[in-house]
């Protein structure tokens, strides 16, 4: 197996993996989406009744959206997650699921209208490093006399349970496209290179050149165009299943590097568990 890393940023990665089966890439894809633990708000407590502010003004704890919708929106805010730091609440050895600093983070939100409540208004109780990674996600608009006082509890979960616990998006792979051009089988200067929707065909020195080949979307537009002109076989376009272009993004809750390392560790554990069980067979 050969791996070429094309691009890794804080929130995305693009790699070329050679010499593997598509099933291998798919195992990583599924694990990135469904099995990677992530922190998200799961329990929201709304203060009911009037809220008196320091200036003596009274606001009603009410928002234009239903509490359920506000709670849902809070749940979807990406929270910084260190998979090494937390344990799932249900199996927390320290508290047995009651909720403790090993398995939960508690946030408070206290805003009075008129204003827009943003994700950045969520204040972690305790360590400030748990502040939401993107502070500008709008939650709800409060009018005059309206207020929101909320305590929210975040815990680890998995993408297979709810999308709010899915740390990665746009996880996918494609076979590495191969575009073979036989300039002898056509009149390259007359070939309409603009048929390519991703613009990777170019007229160069009396020939048709492909650059960059990896951007091909296998639309077969060039093959069809050659056929229409009676230049059968001038283009050979296919995806190579032994070379896989893999890419994904994270929502910011963890870095792309952390996501991959964590995913590989999860897969390793799964397979070694399977191996142990298989060894125990008579
Ligand atoms: Zn706990």
Short mmCIF file of C-alpha atoms and ligand atoms in Angstrom, two decimals:
data_model
loop_
_atom_site.label_atom_id
_atom_site.label_comp_id
_atom_site.label_asym_id
_atom_site.label_seq_id
_atom_site.Cartn_x
_atom_site.Cartn_y
_atom_site.Cartn_z
CA UNK A 1 0.00 0.00 0.00
CA UNK A 2 1.22 3.48 -0.89
CA UNK A 3 -0.21 6.68 0.51
CA UNK A 4 0.29 10.14 -0.89
CA UNK A 5 -1.01 13.03 1.18
CA UNK A 6 -2.18 15.75 -1.19
CA UNK A 7 -3.58 18.21 1.29
CA UNK A 8 -4.16 18.36 5.04
CA UNK A 9 -5.61 21.45 6.65
CA UNK A 10 -7.06 21.90 10.12
CA UNK A 11 -10.49 20.84 8.87
CA UNK A 12 -9.96 18.78 5.74
CA UNK A 13 -7.76 16.12 4.18
CA UNK A 14 -7.21 14.72 0.70
CA UNK A 15 -5.08 11.63 0.15
CA UNK A 16 -4.33 9.12 -2.58
CA UNK A 17 -4.17 5.50 -1.45
CA UNK A 18 -2.70 3.00 -3.88
CA UNK A 19 -2.80 -0.77 -3.90
CA UNK A 20 -5.91 -1.28 -1.76
CA UNK A 21 -9.41 -2.62 -2.32
CA UNK A 22 -12.30 -0.12 -2.36
CA UNK A 23 -13.64 -2.00 0.72
CA UNK A 24 -10.63 -0.76 2.69
CA UNK A 25 -11.41 2.87 1.89
CA UNK A 26 -15.07 2.24 2.65
CA UNK A 27 -14.26 0.87 6.12
CA UNK A 28 -12.41 4.09 6.91
CA UNK A 29 -15.26 6.17 5.46
CA UNK A 30 -17.92 4.43 7.55
CA UNK A 31 -15.84 4.63 10.71
CA UNK A 32 -15.17 8.37 10.18
CA UNK A 33 -18.90 9.02 9.84
CA UNK A 34 -20.45 6.67 12.37
CA UNK A 35 -17.93 5.49 14.97
CA UNK A 36 -15.89 8.56 15.81
CA UNK A 37 -16.87 9.91 19.25
CA UNK A 38 -17.69 13.61 19.48
CA UNK A 39 -18.92 16.04 22.11
CA UNK A 40 -22.39 17.55 21.59
CA UNK A 41 -25.12 19.07 23.74
CA UNK A 42 -27.62 16.38 24.66
CA UNK A 43 -29.56 17.82 27.58
CA UNK A 44 -30.95 21.36 27.82
CA UNK A 45 -32.65 22.89 30.85
CA UNK A 46 -34.67 26.07 30.25
CA UNK A 47 -35.29 28.55 33.04
CA UNK A 48 -39.00 29.33 33.20
CA UNK A 49 -40.65 32.55 34.36
CA UNK A 50 -39.39 36.13 34.67
CA UNK A 51 -35.68 36.99 34.78
CA UNK A 52 -34.69 40.11 36.68
CA UNK A 53 -31.54 41.80 35.43
CA UNK A 54 -29.05 43.89 37.45
CA UNK A 55 -30.67 47.11 36.20
CA UNK A 56 -34.00 46.01 37.72
CA UNK A 57 -35.65 45.43 34.35
CA UNK A 58 -37.65 42.29 34.05
CA UNK A 59 -37.61 40.03 31.00
CA UNK A 60 -39.77 37.03 30.29
CA UNK A 61 -37.85 33.82 29.61
CA UNK A 62 -39.37 33.25 26.24
CA UNK A 63 -38.04 33.02 22.69
CA UNK A 64 -39.79 33.16 19.30
CA UNK A 65 -38.79 29.53 18.69
CA UNK A 66 -40.09 26.51 20.55
CA UNK A 67 -37.75 25.24 23.28
CA UNK A 68 -37.35 21.98 21.33
CA UNK A 69 -36.03 23.88 18.30
CA UNK A 70 -33.62 25.95 20.40
CA UNK A 71 -32.41 22.73 22.08
CA UNK A 72 -31.95 21.07 18.69
CA UNK A 73 -29.97 24.02 17.38
CA UNK A 74 -27.76 23.99 20.49
CA UNK A 75 -27.15 20.28 19.94
CA UNK A 76 -25.81 20.88 16.44
CA UNK A 77 -23.12 23.36 17.51
CA UNK A 78 -19.65 21.80 17.02
CA UNK A 79 -17.83 21.61 20.36
CA UNK A 80 -14.09 21.04 20.68
CA UNK A 81 -13.53 17.35 21.31
CA UNK A 82 -10.42 15.61 22.56
CA UNK A 83 -11.21 11.89 22.20
CA UNK A 84 -8.44 11.10 24.69
CA UNK A 85 -9.92 13.30 27.40
CA UNK A 86 -13.49 12.04 27.71
CA UNK A 87 -15.26 8.76 28.24
CA UNK A 88 -18.82 7.98 27.11
CA UNK A 89 -21.23 8.97 29.89
CA UNK A 90 -23.11 5.64 30.01
CA UNK A 91 -19.93 3.72 30.77
CA UNK A 92 -18.14 6.36 32.85
CA UNK A 93 -16.26 4.51 35.62
CA UNK A 94 -16.11 7.63 37.81
CA UNK A 95 -19.83 8.42 38.04
CA UNK A 96 -21.68 5.46 36.55
CA UNK A 97 -23.63 7.70 34.17
CA UNK A 98 -24.66 10.41 36.64
CA UNK A 99 -22.49 12.98 34.86
CA UNK A 100 -19.07 14.19 36.03
CA UNK A 101 -16.10 16.18 34.62
CA UNK A 102 -14.79 12.98 33.00
CA UNK A 103 -17.85 12.49 30.82
CA UNK A 104 -19.80 15.77 30.58
CA UNK A 105 -19.32 19.50 29.99
CA UNK A 106 -21.95 21.92 31.28
CA UNK A 107 -22.65 25.20 29.47
CA UNK A 108 -24.68 28.23 30.49
CA UNK A 109 -26.36 30.70 28.18
CA UNK A 110 -27.80 33.93 29.50
CA UNK A 111 -29.02 36.57 27.04
CA UNK A 112 -31.63 39.31 27.07
CA UNK A 113 -33.31 40.73 24.02
CA UNK A 114 -33.37 42.51 21.73
CA UNK A 115 -30.43 40.59 20.32
CA UNK A 116 -29.37 37.58 18.32
CA UNK A 117 -28.11 34.67 20.37
CA UNK A 118 -24.99 33.11 18.85
CA UNK A 119 -23.07 29.92 19.56
CA UNK A 120 -20.33 32.10 21.06
CA UNK A 121 -22.75 33.07 23.85
CA UNK A 122 -22.52 29.54 25.26
CA UNK A 123 -20.20 29.69 28.27
CA UNK A 124 -18.61 26.47 29.47
CA UNK A 125 -18.79 26.16 33.24
CA UNK A 126 -15.22 25.41 34.18
CA UNK A 127 -12.56 25.10 31.50
CA UNK A 128 -12.74 27.84 28.84
CA UNK A 129 -11.16 25.55 26.22
CA UNK A 130 -14.59 23.99 25.66
CA UNK A 131 -16.00 27.17 24.11
CA UNK A 132 -17.73 26.38 20.75
CA UNK A 133 -15.22 26.41 17.89
CA UNK A 134 -17.35 28.69 15.69
CA UNK A 135 -18.71 31.65 17.69
CA UNK A 136 -20.95 33.05 14.93
CA UNK A 137 -23.63 30.39 14.48
CA UNK A 138 -27.01 32.09 15.06
CA UNK A 139 -29.32 30.23 17.45
CA UNK A 140 -32.36 32.49 17.89
CA UNK A 141 -33.35 36.15 17.68
CA UNK A 142 -34.77 37.61 20.88
CA UNK A 143 -37.18 40.55 20.88
CA UNK A 144 -37.65 43.33 23.44
CA UNK A 145 -38.42 41.87 26.88
CA UNK A 146 -37.52 38.35 25.83
CA UNK A 147 -34.70 36.39 27.44
CA UNK A 148 -33.02 33.03 27.37
CA UNK A 149 -31.47 31.40 30.44
CA UNK A 150 -30.32 27.90 29.73
CA UNK A 151 -28.10 25.21 31.18
CA UNK A 152 -26.93 22.64 28.66
CA UNK A 153 -25.00 19.42 29.17
CA UNK A 154 -22.74 18.01 26.47
CA UNK A 155 -21.55 14.42 26.33
CA UNK A 156 -19.80 12.09 23.93
CA UNK A 157 -21.83 10.33 21.28
CA UNK A 158 -21.52 8.72 17.87
CA UNK A 159 -22.66 9.66 14.38
CA UNK A 160 -24.63 6.42 14.16
CA UNK A 161 -26.91 7.68 16.96
CA UNK A 162 -27.51 11.26 15.80
CA UNK A 163 -26.05 13.61 13.18
CA UNK A 164 -25.04 16.09 15.92
CA UNK A 165 -22.40 13.57 17.01
CA UNK A 166 -20.98 13.25 13.51
CA UNK A 167 -17.58 14.96 13.50
CA UNK A 168 -16.88 14.56 9.77
CA UNK A 169 -18.74 15.65 6.65
CA UNK A 170 -18.36 15.13 2.92
CA UNK A 171 -16.51 11.88 3.54
CA UNK A 172 -15.98 10.13 0.25
CA UNK A 173 -13.64 8.56 -2.22
CA UNK A 174 -13.42 8.00 -5.93
CA UNK A 175 -11.35 5.79 -8.15
CA UNK A 176 -8.35 7.68 -9.51
CA UNK A 177 -9.46 8.80 -13.00
CA UNK A 178 -7.28 7.81 -15.94
CA UNK A 179 -7.62 9.72 -19.24
CA UNK A 180 -5.63 8.22 -22.09
CA UNK A 181 -5.44 10.29 -25.26
CA UNK A 182 -4.32 8.80 -28.57
CA UNK A 183 -3.59 11.86 -30.71
CA UNK A 184 -2.89 9.67 -33.76
CA UNK A 185 -6.52 8.51 -33.91
CA UNK A 186 -7.92 12.01 -34.38
CA UNK A 187 -7.15 15.51 -35.61
CA UNK A 188 -6.09 16.98 -32.24
CA UNK A 189 -6.23 20.59 -33.43
CA UNK A 190 -9.90 20.22 -34.37
CA UNK A 191 -10.93 18.42 -31.18
CA UNK A 192 -13.44 20.54 -29.19
CA UNK A 193 -11.66 20.60 -25.80
CA UNK A 194 -14.51 22.69 -24.35
CA UNK A 195 -16.73 19.57 -24.14
CA UNK A 196 -14.91 18.80 -20.89
CA UNK A 197 -17.04 20.34 -18.08
CA UNK A 198 -14.08 20.46 -15.66
CA UNK A 199 -11.76 22.01 -18.28
CA UNK A 200 -8.85 19.59 -18.04
CA UNK A 201 -8.35 19.18 -21.80
CA UNK A 202 -6.02 21.67 -23.50
CA UNK A 203 -4.59 22.26 -26.98
CA UNK A 204 -0.82 22.08 -26.61
CA UNK A 205 1.74 21.93 -29.43
CA UNK A 206 -0.77 20.52 -31.89
CA UNK A 207 -1.93 17.85 -29.45
CA UNK A 208 -4.65 17.37 -26.85
CA UNK A 209 -3.15 17.35 -23.36
CA UNK A 210 -4.80 16.38 -20.04
CA UNK A 211 -4.01 18.50 -16.99
CA UNK A 212 -4.74 17.80 -14.17
CA UNK A 213 -5.92 14.26 -14.81
CA UNK A 214 -7.16 13.75 -11.23
CA UNK A 215 -9.91 16.34 -11.70
CA UNK A 216 -11.68 14.19 -14.32
CA UNK A 217 -15.24 13.33 -13.27
CA UNK A 218 -15.59 10.39 -15.68
CA UNK A 219 -18.43 12.12 -17.54
CA UNK A 220 -17.27 10.57 -20.84
CA UNK A 221 -17.93 13.85 -22.66
CA UNK A 222 -14.61 13.60 -24.52
CA UNK A 223 -15.25 9.97 -25.50
CA UNK A 224 -18.66 10.91 -26.92
CA UNK A 225 -17.29 13.96 -28.74
CA UNK A 226 -14.55 11.87 -30.36
CA UNK A 227 -17.13 9.28 -31.42
CA UNK A 228 -19.35 11.96 -33.02
CA UNK A 229 -16.39 13.10 -35.11
CA UNK A 230 -15.62 9.54 -36.20
CA UNK A 231 -12.45 9.32 -34.03
CA UNK A 232 -13.32 6.11 -32.19
CA UNK A 233 -10.77 5.10 -29.59
CA UNK A 234 -9.05 8.48 -29.41
CA UNK A 235 -9.98 8.68 -25.72
CA UNK A 236 -9.91 5.96 -23.12
CA UNK A 237 -11.37 7.14 -19.81
CA UNK A 238 -11.85 4.98 -16.72
CA UNK A 239 -11.48 4.93 -12.94
CA UNK A 240 -8.69 2.79 -11.51
CA UNK A 241 -10.13 0.80 -8.56
CA UNK A 242 -6.65 0.07 -7.19
CA UNK A 243 -5.94 3.78 -6.69
CA UNK A 244 -8.34 5.64 -4.46
CA UNK A 245 -8.66 9.37 -3.93
CA UNK A 246 -10.03 9.87 -0.43
CA UNK A 247 -11.23 13.12 1.07
CA UNK A 248 -13.18 14.39 4.07
CA UNK A 249 -13.88 17.46 6.17
CA UNK A 250 -14.43 17.90 9.88
CA UNK A 251 -16.86 20.31 11.51
CA UNK A 252 -14.04 21.81 13.58
CA UNK A 253 -14.72 19.74 16.70
CA UNK A 254 -11.38 18.04 16.04
CA UNK A 255 -8.59 18.36 13.49
CA UNK A 256 -8.56 16.22 10.35
CA UNK A 257 -5.40 14.54 11.63
CA UNK A 258 -6.99 13.66 14.98
CA UNK A 259 -10.06 12.30 13.18
CA UNK A 260 -7.99 9.96 11.02
CA UNK A 261 -5.76 8.74 13.85
CA UNK A 262 -8.76 8.14 16.10
CA UNK A 263 -10.61 6.31 13.32
CA UNK A 264 -7.65 4.02 12.63
CA UNK A 265 -7.35 3.27 16.36
CA UNK A 266 -11.05 2.35 16.48
CA UNK A 267 -10.71 0.05 13.46
CA UNK A 268 -7.63 -1.54 15.00
CA UNK A 269 -9.51 -2.26 18.23
CA UNK A 270 -12.45 -3.73 16.31
CA UNK A 271 -10.29 -6.06 14.26
CA UNK A 272 -8.10 -7.15 17.17
CA UNK A 273 -11.28 -7.95 19.17
CA UNK A 274 -12.44 -10.06 16.22
CA UNK A 275 -9.05 -11.74 16.04
CA UNK A 276 -9.14 -12.55 19.76
CA UNK A 277 -12.60 -14.12 19.39
CA UNK A 278 -11.48 -16.10 16.37
CA UNK A 279 -8.40 -17.38 18.24
CA UNK A 280 -10.63 -18.57 21.07
CA UNK A 281 -12.58 -20.81 18.66
CA UNK A 282 -11.94 -24.53 19.04
ZN1 LIG B 1 -18.73 10.53 34.56
#
